[in-house]
XYZ file of N, CA and C in Angstrom:
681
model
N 60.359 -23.834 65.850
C 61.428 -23.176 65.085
C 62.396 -22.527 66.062
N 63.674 -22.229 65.418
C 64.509 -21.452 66.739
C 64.603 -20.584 67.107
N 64.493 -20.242 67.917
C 64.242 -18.934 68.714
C 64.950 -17.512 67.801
N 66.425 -17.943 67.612
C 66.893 -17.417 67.193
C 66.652 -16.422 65.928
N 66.335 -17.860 64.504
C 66.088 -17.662 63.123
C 65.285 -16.742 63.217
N 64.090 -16.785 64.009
C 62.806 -16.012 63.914
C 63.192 -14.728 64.374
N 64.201 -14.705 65.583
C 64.340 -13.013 65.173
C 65.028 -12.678 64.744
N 66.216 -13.081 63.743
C 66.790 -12.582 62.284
C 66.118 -12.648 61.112
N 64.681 -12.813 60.944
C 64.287 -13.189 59.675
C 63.538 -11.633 59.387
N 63.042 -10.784 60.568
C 62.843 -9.231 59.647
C 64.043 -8.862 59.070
N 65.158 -8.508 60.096
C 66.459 -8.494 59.155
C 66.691 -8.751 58.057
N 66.453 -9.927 57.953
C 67.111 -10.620 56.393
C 65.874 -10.058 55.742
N 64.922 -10.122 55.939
C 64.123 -9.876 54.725
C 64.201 -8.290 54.011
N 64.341 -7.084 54.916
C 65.014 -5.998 54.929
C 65.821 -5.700 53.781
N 66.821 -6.152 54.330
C 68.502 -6.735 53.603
C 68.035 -7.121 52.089
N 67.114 -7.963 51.951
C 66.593 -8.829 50.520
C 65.862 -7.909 49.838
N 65.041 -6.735 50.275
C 63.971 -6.060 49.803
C 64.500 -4.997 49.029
N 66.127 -4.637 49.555
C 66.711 -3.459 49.207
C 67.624 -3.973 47.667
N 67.553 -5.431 47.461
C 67.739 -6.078 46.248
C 66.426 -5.895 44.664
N 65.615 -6.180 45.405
C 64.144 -5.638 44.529
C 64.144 -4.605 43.652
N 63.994 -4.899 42.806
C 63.827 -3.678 41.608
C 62.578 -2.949 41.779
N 62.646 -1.436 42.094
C 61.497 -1.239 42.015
C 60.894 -0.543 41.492
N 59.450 -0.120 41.170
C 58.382 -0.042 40.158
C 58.930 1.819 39.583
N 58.589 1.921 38.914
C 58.895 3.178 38.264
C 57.486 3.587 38.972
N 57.841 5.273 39.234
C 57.121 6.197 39.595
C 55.768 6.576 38.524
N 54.688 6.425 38.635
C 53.537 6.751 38.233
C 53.421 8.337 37.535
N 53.795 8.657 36.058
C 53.838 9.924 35.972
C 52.269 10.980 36.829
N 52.330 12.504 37.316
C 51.541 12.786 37.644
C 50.968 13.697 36.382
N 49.288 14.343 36.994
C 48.751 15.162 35.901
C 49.734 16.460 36.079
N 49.702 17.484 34.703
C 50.527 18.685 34.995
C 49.484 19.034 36.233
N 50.228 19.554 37.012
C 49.950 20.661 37.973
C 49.002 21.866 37.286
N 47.428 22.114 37.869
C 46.686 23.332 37.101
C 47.009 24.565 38.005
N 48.404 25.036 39.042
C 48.019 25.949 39.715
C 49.292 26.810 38.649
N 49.736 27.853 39.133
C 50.266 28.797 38.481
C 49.456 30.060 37.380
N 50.300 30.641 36.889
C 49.415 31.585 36.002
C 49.200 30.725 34.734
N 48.286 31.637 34.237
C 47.338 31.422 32.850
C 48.555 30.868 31.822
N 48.546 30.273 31.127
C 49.659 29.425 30.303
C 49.326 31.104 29.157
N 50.392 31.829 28.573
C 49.938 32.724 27.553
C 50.890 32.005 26.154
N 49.683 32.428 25.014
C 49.433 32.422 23.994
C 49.990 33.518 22.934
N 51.249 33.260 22.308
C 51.353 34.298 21.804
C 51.294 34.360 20.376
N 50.640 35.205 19.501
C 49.974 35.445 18.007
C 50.574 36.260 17.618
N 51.750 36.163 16.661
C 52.113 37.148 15.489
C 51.457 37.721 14.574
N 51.970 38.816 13.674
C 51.683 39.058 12.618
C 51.873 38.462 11.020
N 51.465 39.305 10.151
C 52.017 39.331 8.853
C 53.039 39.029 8.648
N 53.960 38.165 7.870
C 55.032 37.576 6.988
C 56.185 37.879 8.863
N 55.634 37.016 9.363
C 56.863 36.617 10.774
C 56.169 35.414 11.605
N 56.872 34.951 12.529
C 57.002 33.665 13.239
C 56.705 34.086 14.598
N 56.726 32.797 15.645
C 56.967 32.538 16.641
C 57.711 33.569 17.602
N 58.863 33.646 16.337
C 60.392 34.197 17.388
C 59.804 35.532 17.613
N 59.064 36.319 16.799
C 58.567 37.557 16.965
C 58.526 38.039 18.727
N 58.543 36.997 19.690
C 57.883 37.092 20.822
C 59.649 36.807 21.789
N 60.616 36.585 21.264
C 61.696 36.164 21.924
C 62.081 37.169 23.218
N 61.902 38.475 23.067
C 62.446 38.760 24.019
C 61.507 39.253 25.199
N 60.005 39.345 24.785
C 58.929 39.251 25.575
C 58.783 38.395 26.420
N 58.695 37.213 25.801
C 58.743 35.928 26.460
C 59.485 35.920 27.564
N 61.321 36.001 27.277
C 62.380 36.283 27.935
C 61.963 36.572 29.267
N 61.357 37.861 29.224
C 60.837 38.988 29.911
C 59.927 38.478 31.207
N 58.937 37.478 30.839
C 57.704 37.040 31.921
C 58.444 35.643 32.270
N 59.501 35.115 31.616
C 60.409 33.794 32.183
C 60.805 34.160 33.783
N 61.437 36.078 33.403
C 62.245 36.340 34.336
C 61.060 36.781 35.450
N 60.118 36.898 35.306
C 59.350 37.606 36.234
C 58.392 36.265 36.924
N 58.440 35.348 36.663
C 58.062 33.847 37.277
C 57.217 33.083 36.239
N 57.145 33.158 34.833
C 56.085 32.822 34.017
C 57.318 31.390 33.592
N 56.214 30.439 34.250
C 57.396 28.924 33.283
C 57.666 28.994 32.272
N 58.320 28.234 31.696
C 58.802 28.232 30.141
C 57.809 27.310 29.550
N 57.507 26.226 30.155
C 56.273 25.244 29.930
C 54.972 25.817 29.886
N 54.351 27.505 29.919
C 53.481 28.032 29.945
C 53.737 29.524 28.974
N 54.739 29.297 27.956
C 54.905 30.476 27.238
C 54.811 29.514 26.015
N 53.884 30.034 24.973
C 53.746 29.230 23.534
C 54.134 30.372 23.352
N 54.812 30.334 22.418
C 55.190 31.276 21.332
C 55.037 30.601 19.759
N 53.302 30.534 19.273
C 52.910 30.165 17.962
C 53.461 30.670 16.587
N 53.789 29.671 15.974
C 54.328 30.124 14.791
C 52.906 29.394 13.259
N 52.321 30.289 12.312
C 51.488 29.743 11.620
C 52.025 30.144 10.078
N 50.878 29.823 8.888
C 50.975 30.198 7.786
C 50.589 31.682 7.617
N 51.371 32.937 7.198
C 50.530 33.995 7.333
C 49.942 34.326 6.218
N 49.809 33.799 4.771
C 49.033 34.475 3.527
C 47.879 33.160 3.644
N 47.671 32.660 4.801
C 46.184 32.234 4.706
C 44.946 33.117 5.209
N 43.871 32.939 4.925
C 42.903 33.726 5.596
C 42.883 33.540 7.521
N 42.225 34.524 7.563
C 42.994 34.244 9.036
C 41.678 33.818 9.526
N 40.667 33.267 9.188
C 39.529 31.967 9.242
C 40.383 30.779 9.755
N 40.883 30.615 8.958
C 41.744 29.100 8.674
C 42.685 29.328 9.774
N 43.542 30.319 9.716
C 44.405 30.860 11.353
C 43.696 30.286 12.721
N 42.722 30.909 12.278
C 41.392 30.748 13.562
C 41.535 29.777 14.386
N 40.562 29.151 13.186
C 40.635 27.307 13.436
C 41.636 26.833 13.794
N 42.894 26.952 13.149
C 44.769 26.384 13.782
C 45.122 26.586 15.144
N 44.255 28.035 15.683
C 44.808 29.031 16.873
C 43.574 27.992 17.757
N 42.399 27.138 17.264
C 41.091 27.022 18.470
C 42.318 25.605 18.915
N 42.741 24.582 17.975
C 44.122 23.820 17.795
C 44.718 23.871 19.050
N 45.541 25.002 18.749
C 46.572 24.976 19.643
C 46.485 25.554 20.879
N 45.363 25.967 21.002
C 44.743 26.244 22.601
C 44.091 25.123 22.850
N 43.419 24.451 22.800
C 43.036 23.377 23.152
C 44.543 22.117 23.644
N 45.437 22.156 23.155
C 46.734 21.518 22.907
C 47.026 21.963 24.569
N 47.473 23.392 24.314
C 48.641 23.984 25.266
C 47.353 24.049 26.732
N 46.085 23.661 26.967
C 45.368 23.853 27.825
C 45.118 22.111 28.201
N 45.854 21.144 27.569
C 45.679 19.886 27.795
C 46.647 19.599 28.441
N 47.883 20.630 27.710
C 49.292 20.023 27.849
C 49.478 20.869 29.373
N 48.764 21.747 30.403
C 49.116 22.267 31.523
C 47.860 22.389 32.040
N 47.140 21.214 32.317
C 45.826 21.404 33.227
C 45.028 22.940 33.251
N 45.485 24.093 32.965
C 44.946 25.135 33.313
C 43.936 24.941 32.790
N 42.797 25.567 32.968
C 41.244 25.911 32.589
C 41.418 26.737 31.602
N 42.181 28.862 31.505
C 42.019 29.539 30.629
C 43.506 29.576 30.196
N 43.658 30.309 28.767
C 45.058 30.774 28.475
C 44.713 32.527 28.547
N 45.820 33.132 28.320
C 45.577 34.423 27.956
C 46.216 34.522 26.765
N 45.564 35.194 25.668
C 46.249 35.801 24.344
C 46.817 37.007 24.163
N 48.257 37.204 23.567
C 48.720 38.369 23.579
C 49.043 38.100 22.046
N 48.490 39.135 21.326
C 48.983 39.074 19.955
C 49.382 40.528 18.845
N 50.279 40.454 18.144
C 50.576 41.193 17.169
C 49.951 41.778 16.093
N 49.782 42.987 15.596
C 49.365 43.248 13.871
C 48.215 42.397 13.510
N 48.297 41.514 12.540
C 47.633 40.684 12.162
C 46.947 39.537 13.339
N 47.778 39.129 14.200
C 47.252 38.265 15.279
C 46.455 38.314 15.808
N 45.903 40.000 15.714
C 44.941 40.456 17.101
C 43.688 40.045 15.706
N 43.462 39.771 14.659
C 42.229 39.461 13.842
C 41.987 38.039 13.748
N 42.900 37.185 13.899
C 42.701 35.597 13.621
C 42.060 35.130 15.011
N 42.880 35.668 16.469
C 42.156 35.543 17.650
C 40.964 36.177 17.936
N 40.550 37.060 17.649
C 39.159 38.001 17.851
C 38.278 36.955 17.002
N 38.531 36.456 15.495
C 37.534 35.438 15.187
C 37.399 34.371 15.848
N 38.563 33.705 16.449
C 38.462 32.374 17.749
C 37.619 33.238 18.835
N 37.433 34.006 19.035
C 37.221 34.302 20.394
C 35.446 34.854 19.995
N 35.365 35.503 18.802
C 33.624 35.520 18.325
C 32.940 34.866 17.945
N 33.642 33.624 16.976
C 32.930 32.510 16.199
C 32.890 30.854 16.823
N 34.386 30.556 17.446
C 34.493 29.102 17.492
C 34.738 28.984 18.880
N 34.038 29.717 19.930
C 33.832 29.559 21.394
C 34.924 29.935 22.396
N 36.022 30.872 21.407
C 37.325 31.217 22.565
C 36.879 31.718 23.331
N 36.147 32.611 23.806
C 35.687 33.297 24.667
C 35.599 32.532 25.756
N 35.231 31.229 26.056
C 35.007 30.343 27.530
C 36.055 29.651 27.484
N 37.387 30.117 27.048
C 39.134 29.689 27.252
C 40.238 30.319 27.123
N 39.645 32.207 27.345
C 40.810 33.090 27.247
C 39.901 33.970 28.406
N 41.273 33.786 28.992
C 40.948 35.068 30.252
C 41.149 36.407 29.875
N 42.496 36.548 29.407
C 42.575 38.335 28.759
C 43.160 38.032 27.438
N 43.169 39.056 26.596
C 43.307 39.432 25.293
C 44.046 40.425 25.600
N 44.799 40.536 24.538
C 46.231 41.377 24.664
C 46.071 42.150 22.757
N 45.999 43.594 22.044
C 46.102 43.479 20.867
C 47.284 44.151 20.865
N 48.442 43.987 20.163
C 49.700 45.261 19.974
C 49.432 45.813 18.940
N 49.044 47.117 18.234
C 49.110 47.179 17.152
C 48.067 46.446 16.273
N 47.187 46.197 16.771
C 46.072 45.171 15.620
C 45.693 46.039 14.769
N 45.137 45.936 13.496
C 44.501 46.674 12.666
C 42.920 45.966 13.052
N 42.482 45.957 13.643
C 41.316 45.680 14.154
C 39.595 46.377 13.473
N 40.131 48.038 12.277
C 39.026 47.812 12.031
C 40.058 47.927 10.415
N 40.875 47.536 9.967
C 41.942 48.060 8.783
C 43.005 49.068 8.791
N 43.981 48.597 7.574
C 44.543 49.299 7.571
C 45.296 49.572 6.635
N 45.288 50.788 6.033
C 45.706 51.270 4.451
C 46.776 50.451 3.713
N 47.690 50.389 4.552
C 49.024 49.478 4.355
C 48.896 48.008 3.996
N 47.454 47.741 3.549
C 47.484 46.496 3.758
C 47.296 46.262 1.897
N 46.991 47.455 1.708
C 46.553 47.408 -0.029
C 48.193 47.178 -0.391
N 49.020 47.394 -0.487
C 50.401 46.774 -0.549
C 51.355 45.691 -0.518
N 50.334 44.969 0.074
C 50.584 43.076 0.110
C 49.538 42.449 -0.643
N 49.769 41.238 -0.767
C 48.526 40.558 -1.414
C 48.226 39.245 -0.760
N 47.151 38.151 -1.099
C 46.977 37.211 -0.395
C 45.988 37.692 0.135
N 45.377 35.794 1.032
C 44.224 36.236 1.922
C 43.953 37.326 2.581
N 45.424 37.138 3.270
C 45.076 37.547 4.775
C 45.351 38.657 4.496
N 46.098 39.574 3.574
C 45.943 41.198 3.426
C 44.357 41.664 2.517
N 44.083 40.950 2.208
C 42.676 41.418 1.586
C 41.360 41.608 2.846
N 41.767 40.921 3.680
C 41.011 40.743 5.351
C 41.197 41.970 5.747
N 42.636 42.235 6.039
C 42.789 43.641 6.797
C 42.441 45.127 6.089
N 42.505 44.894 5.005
C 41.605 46.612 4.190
C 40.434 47.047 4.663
N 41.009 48.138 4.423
C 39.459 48.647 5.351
C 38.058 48.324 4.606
N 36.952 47.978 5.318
C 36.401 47.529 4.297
C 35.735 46.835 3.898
N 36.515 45.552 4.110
C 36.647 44.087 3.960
C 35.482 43.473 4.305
N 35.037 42.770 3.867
C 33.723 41.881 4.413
C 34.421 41.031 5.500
N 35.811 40.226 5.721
C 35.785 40.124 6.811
C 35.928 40.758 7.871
N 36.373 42.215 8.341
C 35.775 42.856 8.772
C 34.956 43.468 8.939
N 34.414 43.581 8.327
C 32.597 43.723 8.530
C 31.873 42.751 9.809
N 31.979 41.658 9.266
C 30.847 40.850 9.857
C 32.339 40.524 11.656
N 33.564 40.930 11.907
C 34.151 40.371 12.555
C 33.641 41.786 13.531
N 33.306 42.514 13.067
C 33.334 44.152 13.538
C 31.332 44.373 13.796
N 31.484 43.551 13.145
C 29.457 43.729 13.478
C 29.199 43.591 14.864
N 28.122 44.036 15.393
C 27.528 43.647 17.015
C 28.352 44.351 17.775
N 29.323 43.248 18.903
C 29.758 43.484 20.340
C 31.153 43.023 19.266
N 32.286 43.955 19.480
C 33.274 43.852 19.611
C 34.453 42.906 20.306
N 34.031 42.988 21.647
C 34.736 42.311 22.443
C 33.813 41.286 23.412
N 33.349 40.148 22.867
C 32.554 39.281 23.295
C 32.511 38.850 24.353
N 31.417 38.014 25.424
C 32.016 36.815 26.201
C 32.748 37.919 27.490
N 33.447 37.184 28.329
C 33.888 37.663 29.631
C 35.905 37.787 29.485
N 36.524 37.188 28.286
C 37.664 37.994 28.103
C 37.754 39.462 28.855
N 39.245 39.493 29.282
C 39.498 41.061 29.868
C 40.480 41.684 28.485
N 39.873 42.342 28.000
C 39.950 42.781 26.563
C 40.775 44.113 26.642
N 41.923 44.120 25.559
C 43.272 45.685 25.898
C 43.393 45.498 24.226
N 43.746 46.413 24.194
C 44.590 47.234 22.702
C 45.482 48.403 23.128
N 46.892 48.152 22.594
C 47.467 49.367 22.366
C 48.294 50.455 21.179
N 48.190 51.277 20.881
C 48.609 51.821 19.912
C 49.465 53.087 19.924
N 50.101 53.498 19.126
C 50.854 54.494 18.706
C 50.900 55.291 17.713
N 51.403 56.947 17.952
C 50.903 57.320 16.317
C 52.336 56.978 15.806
N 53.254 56.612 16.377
C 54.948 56.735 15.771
C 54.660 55.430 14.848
N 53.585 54.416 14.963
C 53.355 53.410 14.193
C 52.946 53.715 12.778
N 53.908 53.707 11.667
C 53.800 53.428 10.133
C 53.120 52.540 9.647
N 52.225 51.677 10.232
C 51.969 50.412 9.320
C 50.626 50.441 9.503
N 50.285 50.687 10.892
C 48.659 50.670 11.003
C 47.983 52.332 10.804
N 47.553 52.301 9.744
C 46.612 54.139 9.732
C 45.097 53.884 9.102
N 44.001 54.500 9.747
C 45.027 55.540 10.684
C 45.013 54.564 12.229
N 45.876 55.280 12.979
C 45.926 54.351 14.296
C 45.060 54.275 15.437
N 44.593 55.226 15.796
C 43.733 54.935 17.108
C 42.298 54.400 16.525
N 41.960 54.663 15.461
C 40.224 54.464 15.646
C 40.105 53.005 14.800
N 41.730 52.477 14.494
C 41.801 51.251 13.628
C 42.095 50.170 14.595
N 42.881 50.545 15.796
C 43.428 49.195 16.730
C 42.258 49.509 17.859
N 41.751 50.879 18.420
C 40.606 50.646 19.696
C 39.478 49.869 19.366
N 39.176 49.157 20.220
C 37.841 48.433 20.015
C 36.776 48.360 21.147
N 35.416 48.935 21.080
C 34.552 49.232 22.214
C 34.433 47.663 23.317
N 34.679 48.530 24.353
C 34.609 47.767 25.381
C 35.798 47.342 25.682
N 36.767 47.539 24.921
C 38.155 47.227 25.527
C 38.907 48.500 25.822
N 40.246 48.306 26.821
C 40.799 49.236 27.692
C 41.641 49.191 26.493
N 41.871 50.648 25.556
C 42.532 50.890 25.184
C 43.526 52.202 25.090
N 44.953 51.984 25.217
C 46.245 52.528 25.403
C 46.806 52.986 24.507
N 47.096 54.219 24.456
C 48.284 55.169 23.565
C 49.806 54.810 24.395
N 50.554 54.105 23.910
C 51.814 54.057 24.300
C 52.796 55.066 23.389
N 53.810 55.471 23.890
C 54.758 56.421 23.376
C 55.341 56.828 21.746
N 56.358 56.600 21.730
C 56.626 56.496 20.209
C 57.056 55.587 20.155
N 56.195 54.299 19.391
C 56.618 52.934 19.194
C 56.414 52.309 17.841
N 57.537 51.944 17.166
C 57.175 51.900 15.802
C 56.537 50.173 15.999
N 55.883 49.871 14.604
C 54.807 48.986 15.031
C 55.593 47.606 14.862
N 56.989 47.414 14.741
C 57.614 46.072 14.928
C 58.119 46.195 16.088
N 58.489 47.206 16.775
C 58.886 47.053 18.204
C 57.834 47.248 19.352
N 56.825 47.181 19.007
C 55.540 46.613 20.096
C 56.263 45.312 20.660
N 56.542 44.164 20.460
C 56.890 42.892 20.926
C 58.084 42.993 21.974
N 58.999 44.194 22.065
C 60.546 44.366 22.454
C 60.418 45.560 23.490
N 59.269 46.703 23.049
C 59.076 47.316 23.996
C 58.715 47.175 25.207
N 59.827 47.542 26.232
C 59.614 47.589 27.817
C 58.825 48.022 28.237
N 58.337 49.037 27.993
C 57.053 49.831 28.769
C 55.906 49.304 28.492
N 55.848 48.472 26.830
C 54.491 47.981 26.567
C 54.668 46.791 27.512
N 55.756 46.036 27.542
C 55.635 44.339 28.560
C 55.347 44.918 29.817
N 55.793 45.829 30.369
C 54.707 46.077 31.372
C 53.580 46.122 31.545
N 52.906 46.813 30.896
C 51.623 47.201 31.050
C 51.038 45.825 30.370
N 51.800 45.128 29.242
C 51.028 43.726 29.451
C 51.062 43.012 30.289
N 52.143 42.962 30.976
C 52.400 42.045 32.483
C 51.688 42.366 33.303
N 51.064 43.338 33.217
C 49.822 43.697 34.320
C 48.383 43.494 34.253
N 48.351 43.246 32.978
C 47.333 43.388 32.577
C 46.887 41.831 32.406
N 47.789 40.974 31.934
C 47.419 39.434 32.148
C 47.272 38.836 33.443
N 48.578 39.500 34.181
C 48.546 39.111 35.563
C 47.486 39.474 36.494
């Protein structure tokens, strides 16, 4: 062959290769490093958005946006059925970002639908910390004023609190918080209804009990407390 061809033929082939269509990139698994993907649980007759400017809040402080759920559910179901929706969507948001645990931060009513995931249907070995704002955790008077499941749950009283309130409180290896206020109207009475043994629980300032979610001083002390 000629001397020549043979040493233009890496060349050309070079030249030809950069014609080749080539293969699409292999998607990868999410990445499991970063913080705990958090979970966030509303209350009574509200949504998701309940959490908008919280959220906001840990975006700005390095928390991805791909690791902030902000759950939205049915709230005049029993919060059994919540439960089960909430074991759902942790399992989901812990598929959908490799992480191992989430952390739960939840509202009013929220802090009772997660405490049953976390006593009955095995949350406990997939939540690192627990967050309650305002939970009525053992009832709360205000609740005789609504109707439906899920306010017949929160009276003081209640057989589902009873048996949610029986034993160990705060199960399992969760890092377990509640905080409360007396400026709060909705939960009474307040401290001996949102503390729960074995968890670190907080008197925050005068905070009425819809602005737990907006309050600065409380996203601190939750930002510390997940982190």
């Amino acid at each position: 062959m000629n001397p020549n061809l043979l040493r233009a033929l890496p060349a050309a082939a070079l030249a030809f290769a950069a014609f080749i269509p080539q293969a699409a990139a292999v998607p990868t698994a999410p990445a499991a490093g970063g913080p705990d993907p958090i979970v966030f649980v509303h209350g009574w007759n509200s949504d998701g958005s309940t959490w908008n400017t919280m959220a906001d809040r840990f975006r700005s402080d390095g928390w991805p946006a791909g690791r902030l759920d902000q759950w939205s559910y049915p709230t005049s179901q029993s919060n059994v059925t919540t439960a089960h929706q909430l074991a759902d969507e942790i399992d989901r948001v812990l598929a959908a970002t490799g992480a191992a645990k989430v952390d739960l931060v939840t509202h009013s009513m929220g802090s009772l639908s997660s405490r049953y995931y976390l006593k009955n249907l095995g949350g406990d070995r997939k939540v690192d910390a627990w967050v309650s704002l305002a939970g009525p955790n053992h009832g709360t008077a205000t609740a005789m004023l609504c109707g439906g499941a899920s306010c017949a749950e929160m009276r003081p009283g209640s057989r589902f609190l009873g048996e949610l309130n029986a034993g160990d409180e705060t199960p399992g290896s969760p890092r377990y918080a509640t905080w409360w206020s007396k400026c709060d109207s909705i939960i009474s009475p307040d401290s001996s209804t949102v503390a729960l043994s074995g968890a670190v629980n907080t008197e925050t300032g005068c905070v009425q009990h819809t602005a737990f979610p907006v309050d600065a001083k409380v996203y601190e002390e939750v930002r510390a407390h997940v982190g």
